[in-house]
């Protein structure tokens, strides 16, 4: 079966077409600046050059129509007509407490996701627009929702309840949800495959270190804790997000700097993290260059980032009473040799020993721990789209039984 995967943002949209017979990527693309000047679709049939088409598109529906046109294009397309697409898998950020796994999208699901808009005001609305557009343009094709929060729904209450009056959880659903779940799930499954072990026998810490970053503790294939919380702001220091801070700082800065709530929120989300500490960049390549040139704040930002990752690794080893594998994924985790070195440095007493030669790998699967390391350190490029396509296939196969 061929599956279309859609990841719809507010003004952009990523897509892939996969042939699930062999899990082969057939085509992928990106639509940018939807509803703005200079909107453009870049489509790539795997094995051919990318094609770029700058054309106005007012809405997500127009954007998706262009995606469908690209997919069936006689030269650059990968299907003869849309009936070859057996299902569409949609990435949706927030499903609240409602869904612990992916689901076939129907009116009840749409309503549940609309109720989660309050919890993810930047993400769920465009995700829903993408679903609505596909439903309109492909009315007979089943649609599946795959949620960033779902994998973390297995966390026990002691991991997700905040120590604030309990009524806020009951009234306003304030609890820890966690994000990047599709990525944590994918890389933990791959880690078990690479180790030739059963996932049910393993304790794994997955470090998704990208511009957004989170760590998860996965025991026997089940997430028991993760560093992001009610929103993606909690946890690790990130490119531009502050991660864990004393909540009293928020009211204190607002008073000292005379900031309204929206501005304070923006500062913590877009002007903090390693960008905030260094004043240089949120991009680790820039930071490392500046650090090498002697920029002390860039050096400090790198150390603070690594410190926090180590802090969570230590915490999760305690929570799981041990660890068999630590996985690095996403932009920084997959590519940043120096950062992995700092994070794993001097953890030998915990059985974690990085191989400095194997660690020189970038962007491909590899075990990068020493042969005498009790804990395997594994580099795994994430593949959220494949995970979405797999879940979609599973659900659609169930329909045909
Ligand atoms: P992501 O959000 O997963 O796309 O990751 C984006 C982050 O990965 C950015 O902060 C990039 O600086 C970082 N990144 C990508 N390539 C490298 C690299 N070669 N070295 C260090 N950081 C990198």
CSV table of C-alpha atoms in Angstrom, one decimal, residues 93-99 115-116 118-120 147-155 159-162 168-170 172-181 216 223 225-232 234:
chain,number,residue,atom,x,y,z
A,93,UNK,CA,0.9,17.6,17.9
A,94,UNK,CA,-1.6,17.4,20.8
A,95,UNK,CA,-4.2,14.8,21.6
A,96,UNK,CA,-4.4,15.6,25.3
A,97,UNK,CA,-5.3,12.6,27.5
A,98,UNK,CA,-7.7,11.3,24.9
A,99,UNK,CA,-5.5,9.1,22.7
A,115,UNK,CA,-10.8,20.6,22.2
A,116,UNK,CA,-7.0,20.3,22.4
A,118,UNK,CA,-6.3,25.4,23.8
A,119,UNK,CA,-3.4,23.2,24.8
A,120,UNK,CA,-1.5,23.6,21.5
A,147,UNK,CA,0.0,12.3,17.8
A,148,UNK,CA,3.2,13.7,19.4
A,149,UNK,CA,1.7,13.3,22.8
A,150,UNK,CA,0.4,9.7,22.4
A,151,UNK,CA,3.6,7.8,23.2
A,152,UNK,CA,4.0,9.6,26.6
A,153,UNK,CA,0.4,8.7,27.7
A,154,UNK,CA,1.9,5.7,29.5
A,155,UNK,CA,3.7,7.9,32.0
A,159,UNK,CA,5.7,11.6,36.4
A,160,UNK,CA,3.0,13.8,35.0
A,161,UNK,CA,1.3,15.5,37.9
A,162,UNK,CA,2.6,19.0,38.8
A,168,UNK,CA,-6.0,22.7,38.1
A,169,UNK,CA,-5.4,19.3,36.6
A,170,UNK,CA,-9.1,18.5,36.9
A,172,UNK,CA,-7.8,22.9,33.1
A,173,UNK,CA,-6.0,19.6,32.2
A,174,UNK,CA,-2.7,21.1,33.5
A,175,UNK,CA,-0.3,18.1,33.6
A,176,UNK,CA,2.8,17.0,31.9
A,177,UNK,CA,2.1,15.6,28.4
A,178,UNK,CA,5.5,15.4,26.6
A,179,UNK,CA,6.2,15.8,22.9
A,180,UNK,CA,8.4,14.3,20.1
A,181,UNK,CA,6.6,11.0,21.0
A,216,UNK,CA,12.6,10.1,27.5
A,223,UNK,CA,7.6,5.7,28.2
A,225,UNK,CA,9.0,9.8,31.9
A,226,UNK,CA,9.9,12.6,29.5
A,227,UNK,CA,11.5,16.0,29.9
A,228,UNK,CA,8.9,18.2,28.1
A,229,UNK,CA,5.8,19.0,30.0
A,230,UNK,CA,2.5,20.9,29.7
A,231,UNK,CA,4.1,22.6,26.7
A,232,UNK,CA,7.3,22.0,24.8
A,234,UNK,CA,9.8,22.5,29.9
